[in-house]
Amino acid sequence: MSFTTLQTDWRASIERRLTHTRAFIDDTDPDALAVVLVSMGSLLAAFVGFLLASAWTAVPLGAFLIATGYGWARHQALLARAVTFAMTTVTLITLGLIVVFIFAESIPAFQYETTTVFGVSVPGLGMFAQARWDAVSEPVRYSLLPMIHGTVMVTTIATLVAAPLGVAAALFIAEIAPPRVRELVKPGIEILAGIPSIVYGFIGFTVINPWASGAFALNGGSTYLFVGIVVGLMALPTVVSVAEDALTSVPDVMKNGSLALGATDWQSMTSITLPAAFSGVSAAVLLGVGRAIGETMAATVMLAGVPRISEPLVNVFYGYETLTSLIARGYGSANGVHESALFAAGVVLFVTVLCLSIGSQYIEARMRRRLGGAE
């Protein structure tokens, strides 16, 4: 498609939007338009004042509340559309500013760890090209490789625990359990999701770590294996709840048709229900993986807190540090480039979770195409 064609399409799109806007203004009560403009303008001013930490933020916020209250009584439908649109926009802008702030704060660390490759300076390459993290002793280095290794180890073990157990439990609740059992089990599992992570970490620190220290002759009992198991149990309620909702949403017609053709209950579950709900089940597993990657307190409490890579790499009977525990331990006393390096760890976490989210969307779209859904 040529640039001229694109320019023509953009111009036509803008003209259509302007025509729609003019028609909307002509057809709307002037009093309603005035209320919406005052409400949205004061909300924008309050948001800007909040970002600037201004003492006058309360003034536009009060104007927004007054205008919204008046508009809700006189022009509820129009104001509801405007307010929901404004809140969505504010949320997106806030998230965008958070992302910009994290990346901006990590720039000094990436500049500090610049490495030259074939005569070309690559900012941040030193964080991934060597394995030394030491913010005190010379030479000061901020490698994220030990923490990335620890995060991968914990996440892999947690996924191996949460994924099969979670999907199996969801399948039992959705397809096998009697209604009375389902009504008791599902709320109990959802309650488990609300237990604070520090509780799991405290149990792991006071019960599992001492047992592991004696059973495996480990100094301190800090192991990726048991941290991964604890994090996997923490992620299990999320996997079960989301996967069960996905399995329950499969139309009964599909399952009844399979049974009518002579398939057993188990064959219907494995050949019809699971494939049809695969996008939701995979999303449940990815949500569990996301929680495992972002878990902070359990890993911080149970791990040794030493930025090292275990030897050999797959040795799960020692546990040192993850990206989240590094941030939790170091942020209170960090400053300068050290603080920026912690933000760089946050950037790595953000990019990883973003890739997982994109992957889940791709899997869902692919399954919709396979099942004959919307393109």
Coordinates of C-alpha atoms in Angstrom, one line a residue:
M1 CA 0.0 0.0 0.0
S2 CA 1.5 3.3 -1.1
F3 CA 2.0 6.4 1.2
T4 CA -0.6 8.3 -0.9
T5 CA -3.2 5.7 -0.3
L6 CA -2.5 5.6 3.4
Q7 CA -2.7 9.4 3.5
T8 CA -6.1 9.3 1.7
D9 CA -7.4 6.7 4.1
W10 CA -6.3 8.7 7.2
R11 CA -7.9 11.9 5.8
A12 CA -11.2 10.1 5.1
S13 CA -11.1 8.6 8.6
I14 CA -10.5 12.0 10.2
E15 CA -13.3 13.5 8.1
R16 CA -15.7 10.8 9.2
R17 CA -14.9 11.3 12.8
L18 CA -15.3 15.1 12.5
T19 CA -18.7 14.6 10.8
H20 CA -19.8 12.2 13.6
T21 CA -18.6 14.7 16.2
R22 CA -20.5 17.6 14.6
A23 CA -23.7 15.5 14.4
F24 CA -23.3 14.5 18.0
I25 CA -22.9 18.1 19.1
D26 CA -25.9 19.2 17.1
D27 CA -28.2 16.5 18.5
T28 CA -27.2 16.8 22.1
D29 CA -28.8 19.2 24.7
P30 CA -26.4 22.2 25.2
D31 CA -26.9 21.9 29.0
A32 CA -25.7 18.2 28.8
L33 CA -22.7 19.2 26.7
A34 CA -21.7 21.9 29.2
V35 CA -22.0 19.5 32.1
V36 CA -19.9 16.9 30.4
L37 CA -17.2 19.5 29.4
V38 CA -17.0 20.9 32.9
S39 CA -16.9 17.4 34.4
M40 CA -14.2 16.1 32.0
G41 CA -12.2 19.3 32.2
S42 CA -12.1 19.3 36.0
L43 CA -11.2 15.7 36.0
L44 CA -8.3 16.3 33.6
A45 CA -7.1 19.3 35.8
A46 CA -7.3 17.1 38.9
F47 CA -5.3 14.4 37.3
V48 CA -2.6 16.8 36.1
G49 CA -2.6 18.4 39.6
F50 CA -2.1 14.9 41.2
L51 CA 0.8 14.2 38.9
L52 CA 2.4 17.5 39.8
A53 CA 1.7 17.0 43.5
S54 CA -0.1 20.4 43.6
A55 CA -1.9 21.6 46.7
W56 CA -4.7 22.9 44.5
T57 CA -5.7 19.4 43.3
A58 CA -8.7 19.3 45.6
V59 CA -10.3 22.3 43.8
P60 CA -10.8 20.7 40.3
L61 CA -11.6 17.4 42.1
G62 CA -14.4 19.1 44.0
A63 CA -15.6 20.7 40.7
F64 CA -15.6 17.3 39.1
L65 CA -17.7 15.8 41.9
I66 CA -20.2 18.6 41.8
A67 CA -20.6 18.6 38.0
T68 CA -20.8 14.8 38.0
G69 CA -23.5 14.8 40.7
Y70 CA -25.6 17.4 38.8
G71 CA -25.1 15.6 35.5
W72 CA -26.0 12.2 37.0
A73 CA -29.3 13.6 38.1
R74 CA -30.1 15.4 34.8
H75 CA -28.2 13.6 32.0
Q76 CA -27.3 10.2 33.4
A77 CA -26.8 8.2 30.2
L78 CA -24.5 10.7 28.6
L79 CA -22.5 11.4 31.7
A80 CA -22.1 7.7 32.4
R81 CA -20.5 7.3 28.9
A82 CA -18.3 10.2 29.4
V83 CA -17.1 9.2 32.9
T84 CA -16.4 5.6 32.0
F85 CA -14.4 6.8 29.0
A86 CA -12.5 9.3 31.1
M87 CA -11.7 6.7 33.8
T88 CA -10.5 4.2 31.1
T89 CA -8.3 6.9 29.6
V90 CA -6.9 7.9 33.0
T91 CA -6.1 4.3 33.7
L92 CA -4.3 3.8 30.4
I93 CA -2.3 7.0 30.9
T94 CA -1.4 6.0 34.4
L95 CA -0.1 2.6 33.3
G96 CA 1.8 4.3 30.5
L97 CA 3.4 6.7 32.9
I98 CA 4.4 3.9 35.2
V99 CA 6.1 2.1 32.3
V100 CA 7.9 5.2 31.2
F101 CA 9.1 5.9 34.7
I102 CA 10.4 2.3 35.2
F103 CA 12.3 2.5 31.9
A104 CA 13.6 6.0 32.5
E105 CA 14.9 5.1 36.0
S106 CA 16.8 2.1 34.6
I107 CA 18.7 4.1 32.0
P108 CA 21.7 4.9 34.2
A109 CA 22.2 1.2 35.0
F110 CA 22.1 0.3 31.3
Q111 CA 24.6 3.0 30.5
Y112 CA 26.9 1.9 33.3
E113 CA 26.9 -1.7 32.0
T114 CA 27.6 -0.7 28.4
T115 CA 29.8 -3.3 26.7
T116 CA 31.6 -2.9 23.4
V117 CA 31.1 -5.7 20.8
F118 CA 32.9 -5.6 17.5
G119 CA 33.5 -1.9 18.1
V120 CA 29.9 -1.1 18.8
S121 CA 28.8 0.0 22.3
V122 CA 25.7 -1.9 23.5
P123 CA 24.0 -0.4 26.6
G124 CA 23.1 -2.9 29.2
L125 CA 24.9 -5.8 27.6
G126 CA 27.1 -6.2 30.7
M127 CA 24.1 -7.2 32.7
F128 CA 23.7 -10.3 30.6
A129 CA 27.3 -11.0 29.5
Q130 CA 28.8 -11.6 33.0
A131 CA 27.6 -13.1 36.2
R132 CA 28.9 -10.7 38.9
W133 CA 26.6 -8.6 41.1
D134 CA 28.4 -6.5 43.7
A135 CA 27.2 -3.0 44.5
V136 CA 29.9 -2.5 47.2
S137 CA 33.3 -4.0 46.3
E138 CA 35.3 -2.9 43.3
P139 CA 34.8 -3.6 40.5
V140 CA 31.2 -2.8 41.0
R141 CA 29.0 -4.8 38.6
Y142 CA 25.3 -5.2 38.2
S143 CA 24.7 -8.5 36.4
L144 CA 21.2 -9.8 36.4
L145 CA 22.1 -13.3 35.2
P146 CA 22.1 -14.9 38.7
M147 CA 18.7 -13.5 39.5
I148 CA 17.3 -14.4 36.0
H149 CA 18.5 -17.9 36.6
G150 CA 16.9 -18.1 40.0
T151 CA 13.6 -16.7 38.6
V152 CA 13.6 -19.3 35.8
M153 CA 14.3 -22.1 38.3
V154 CA 11.5 -21.1 40.7
T155 CA 9.0 -20.4 37.9
T156 CA 9.7 -23.7 36.1
I157 CA 9.2 -25.7 39.3
A158 CA 6.1 -23.7 40.3
T159 CA 4.6 -24.3 36.8
L160 CA 5.3 -28.0 37.0
V161 CA 3.4 -28.0 40.3
A162 CA 0.5 -25.6 39.5
A163 CA -0.3 -26.5 35.9
P164 CA -1.0 -30.2 36.0
L165 CA -2.6 -30.1 39.5
G166 CA -4.6 -27.0 38.7
V167 CA -6.0 -28.3 35.4
A168 CA -6.8 -31.7 36.9
A169 CA -8.6 -30.0 39.8
A170 CA -10.5 -27.7 37.5
L171 CA -11.5 -30.7 35.3
F172 CA -12.7 -32.6 38.4
I173 CA -14.7 -29.6 39.7
A174 CA -16.3 -28.8 36.3
E175 CA -17.0 -32.3 34.9
I176 CA -16.8 -34.9 37.7
A177 CA -17.7 -33.5 41.1
P178 CA -21.3 -33.7 42.2
P179 CA -23.0 -30.2 42.5
R180 CA -22.9 -30.3 46.3
V181 CA -19.1 -31.0 46.3
R182 CA -18.6 -28.3 43.7
E183 CA -20.4 -25.7 45.8
L184 CA -18.1 -26.4 48.7
V185 CA -14.8 -26.9 47.0
K186 CA -14.7 -24.0 44.5
P187 CA -15.3 -21.2 47.2
G188 CA -12.7 -22.9 49.4
I189 CA -10.1 -22.8 46.6
E190 CA -10.9 -19.1 45.8
I191 CA -10.4 -18.3 49.5
L192 CA -6.9 -19.9 49.4
A193 CA -6.0 -17.3 46.6
G194 CA -6.6 -14.5 49.2
I195 CA -4.0 -15.8 51.7
P196 CA -1.1 -13.3 51.8
S197 CA 2.1 -14.5 50.2
I198 CA 4.1 -13.7 53.4
V199 CA 2.1 -16.4 55.2
Y200 CA 3.2 -19.0 52.7
G201 CA 6.8 -17.7 52.9
F202 CA 6.7 -17.8 56.7
I203 CA 5.5 -21.4 56.7
G204 CA 8.2 -22.3 54.2
F205 CA 10.9 -20.5 56.3
T206 CA 9.9 -22.0 59.7
V207 CA 8.8 -25.5 58.5
I208 CA 10.2 -26.4 55.1
N209 CA 13.6 -24.8 55.2
P210 CA 14.6 -26.4 58.6
W211 CA 13.4 -29.8 57.4
A212 CA 15.2 -29.4 54.1
S213 CA 18.4 -28.4 55.9
G214 CA 18.3 -31.6 58.0
A215 CA 17.1 -34.0 55.3
F216 CA 19.5 -32.9 52.6
A217 CA 22.4 -31.5 54.7
L218 CA 22.0 -28.0 53.3
N219 CA 23.3 -24.9 55.0
G220 CA 20.2 -22.9 55.9
G221 CA 17.8 -25.1 53.9
S222 CA 17.4 -22.5 51.1
T223 CA 16.5 -24.4 47.9
Y224 CA 14.9 -23.5 44.6
L225 CA 13.0 -26.8 44.8
F226 CA 10.9 -26.0 47.8
V227 CA 10.6 -22.3 47.0
G228 CA 9.1 -23.4 43.6
I229 CA 6.8 -25.8 45.3
V230 CA 5.5 -23.2 47.7
V231 CA 5.1 -20.6 44.9
G232 CA 3.3 -23.3 42.8
L233 CA 0.9 -24.0 45.6
M234 CA 0.3 -20.2 45.9
A235 CA -0.5 -20.1 42.1
L236 CA -2.7 -23.2 42.2
P237 CA -5.9 -21.4 43.3
T238 CA -5.6 -19.0 40.4
V239 CA -5.1 -21.8 37.9
V240 CA -8.0 -23.8 39.2
S241 CA -10.4 -20.9 39.3
V242 CA -9.7 -19.6 35.8
A243 CA -9.4 -23.0 34.2
E244 CA -12.7 -24.2 35.8
D245 CA -14.5 -21.1 34.5
A246 CA -13.1 -21.9 31.0
L247 CA -14.2 -25.6 31.2
T248 CA -17.6 -24.7 32.5
S249 CA -18.2 -22.3 29.6
V250 CA -17.9 -25.1 27.0
P251 CA -21.5 -25.6 25.6
D252 CA -23.3 -28.7 26.8
V253 CA -24.3 -29.4 23.2
M254 CA -20.7 -30.3 22.3
K255 CA -20.3 -32.7 25.2
N256 CA -23.8 -34.3 24.7
G257 CA -23.0 -34.8 21.0
S258 CA -19.8 -36.6 21.9
L259 CA -21.6 -38.9 24.4
A260 CA -24.4 -39.5 21.9
L261 CA -21.8 -40.8 19.4
G262 CA -20.7 -43.4 21.9
A263 CA -17.7 -41.7 23.6
T264 CA -17.1 -42.2 27.3
D265 CA -17.1 -39.4 29.8
W266 CA -13.3 -39.4 29.9
Q267 CA -13.0 -39.4 26.1
S268 CA -15.5 -36.4 26.0
M269 CA -13.5 -34.5 28.5
T270 CA -10.1 -35.1 26.9
S271 CA -11.3 -34.9 23.2
I272 CA -14.0 -32.2 23.4
T273 CA -14.0 -30.2 26.6
L274 CA -10.3 -29.6 27.1
P275 CA -9.6 -28.7 23.4
A276 CA -12.6 -26.4 23.3
A277 CA -11.5 -24.6 26.5
F278 CA -7.8 -24.7 25.7
S279 CA -7.5 -21.0 25.3
G280 CA -9.0 -20.4 28.7
V281 CA -7.0 -23.2 30.3
S282 CA -3.8 -21.9 28.8
A283 CA -4.6 -18.4 30.0
A284 CA -5.1 -19.9 33.5
V285 CA -1.7 -21.5 33.4
L286 CA -0.1 -18.3 32.1
L287 CA -1.7 -16.4 34.9
G288 CA -0.2 -18.8 37.4
V289 CA 3.2 -18.5 35.7
G290 CA 2.8 -14.7 35.9
R291 CA 2.2 -14.9 39.6
A292 CA 5.2 -17.3 40.0
I293 CA 7.4 -14.8 38.2
G294 CA 6.2 -11.8 40.2
E295 CA 6.1 -13.5 43.6
T296 CA 8.2 -11.5 46.0
M297 CA 7.7 -12.2 49.7
A298 CA 7.8 -16.1 49.7
A299 CA 11.0 -16.0 47.6
T300 CA 12.5 -13.2 49.7
V301 CA 11.8 -15.1 53.0
M302 CA 12.9 -18.5 51.9
L303 CA 15.9 -17.8 49.7
A304 CA 19.5 -17.1 50.9
G305 CA 19.7 -13.7 49.2
V306 CA 23.1 -14.3 47.6
P307 CA 23.4 -13.2 43.9
R308 CA 25.0 -16.4 42.6
I309 CA 24.3 -19.1 40.0
S310 CA 24.0 -22.6 41.3
E311 CA 26.4 -25.2 40.1
P312 CA 25.4 -27.1 38.0
L313 CA 22.8 -24.8 36.5
V314 CA 20.0 -27.3 37.1
N315 CA 20.8 -27.9 40.8
V316 CA 17.5 -27.2 42.5
F317 CA 18.9 -28.1 46.0
Y318 CA 20.4 -24.7 46.5
G319 CA 18.6 -21.4 46.3
Y320 CA 20.1 -17.9 46.1
E321 CA 18.1 -15.0 44.6
T322 CA 15.4 -14.1 42.1
L323 CA 14.6 -10.8 40.4
T324 CA 11.8 -10.0 42.8
S325 CA 13.6 -10.9 46.0
L326 CA 16.6 -8.8 44.8
I327 CA 14.3 -5.7 44.5
A328 CA 12.6 -6.4 47.8
R329 CA 15.9 -6.8 49.7
G330 CA 17.8 -3.9 48.1
Y331 CA 15.5 -1.1 47.3
G332 CA 15.3 0.4 50.8
S333 CA 19.1 1.1 51.0
A334 CA 19.9 1.5 47.3
N335 CA 20.8 4.7 45.7
G336 CA 22.4 6.0 42.5
V337 CA 23.3 3.4 39.9
H338 CA 22.5 0.6 42.4
E339 CA 18.9 1.8 42.6
S340 CA 18.8 2.1 38.8
A341 CA 19.9 -1.5 38.5
L342 CA 16.9 -2.6 40.6
F343 CA 14.7 -0.7 38.1
A344 CA 16.5 -2.6 35.4
A345 CA 15.5 -5.8 37.1
G346 CA 11.9 -4.5 37.1
V347 CA 12.2 -3.8 33.3
V348 CA 13.2 -7.4 32.7
L349 CA 10.2 -8.6 34.8
F350 CA 7.9 -6.3 32.9
V351 CA 9.1 -7.4 29.5
T352 CA 8.8 -11.1 30.5
V353 CA 5.2 -10.8 31.7
L354 CA 4.4 -8.7 28.6
C355 CA 5.7 -11.5 26.4
L356 CA 3.6 -14.0 28.4
S357 CA 0.5 -11.9 27.9
I358 CA 1.1 -11.6 24.1
G359 CA 1.7 -15.3 24.0
S360 CA -1.6 -16.0 25.7
Q361 CA -3.4 -13.7 23.3
Y362 CA -1.8 -15.5 20.3
I363 CA -2.8 -19.0 21.7
E364 CA -6.4 -17.8 22.2
A365 CA -6.6 -16.4 18.7
R366 CA -5.2 -19.6 17.2
M367 CA -7.6 -21.8 19.1
R368 CA -10.5 -19.6 17.9
R369 CA -9.5 -20.1 14.3
R370 CA -9.1 -23.9 14.8
L371 CA -12.5 -24.1 16.4
G372 CA -14.2 -22.1 13.7
G373 CA -14.6 -18.9 15.8
A374 CA -14.2 -15.3 14.8
E375 CA -11.2 -14.4 12.8

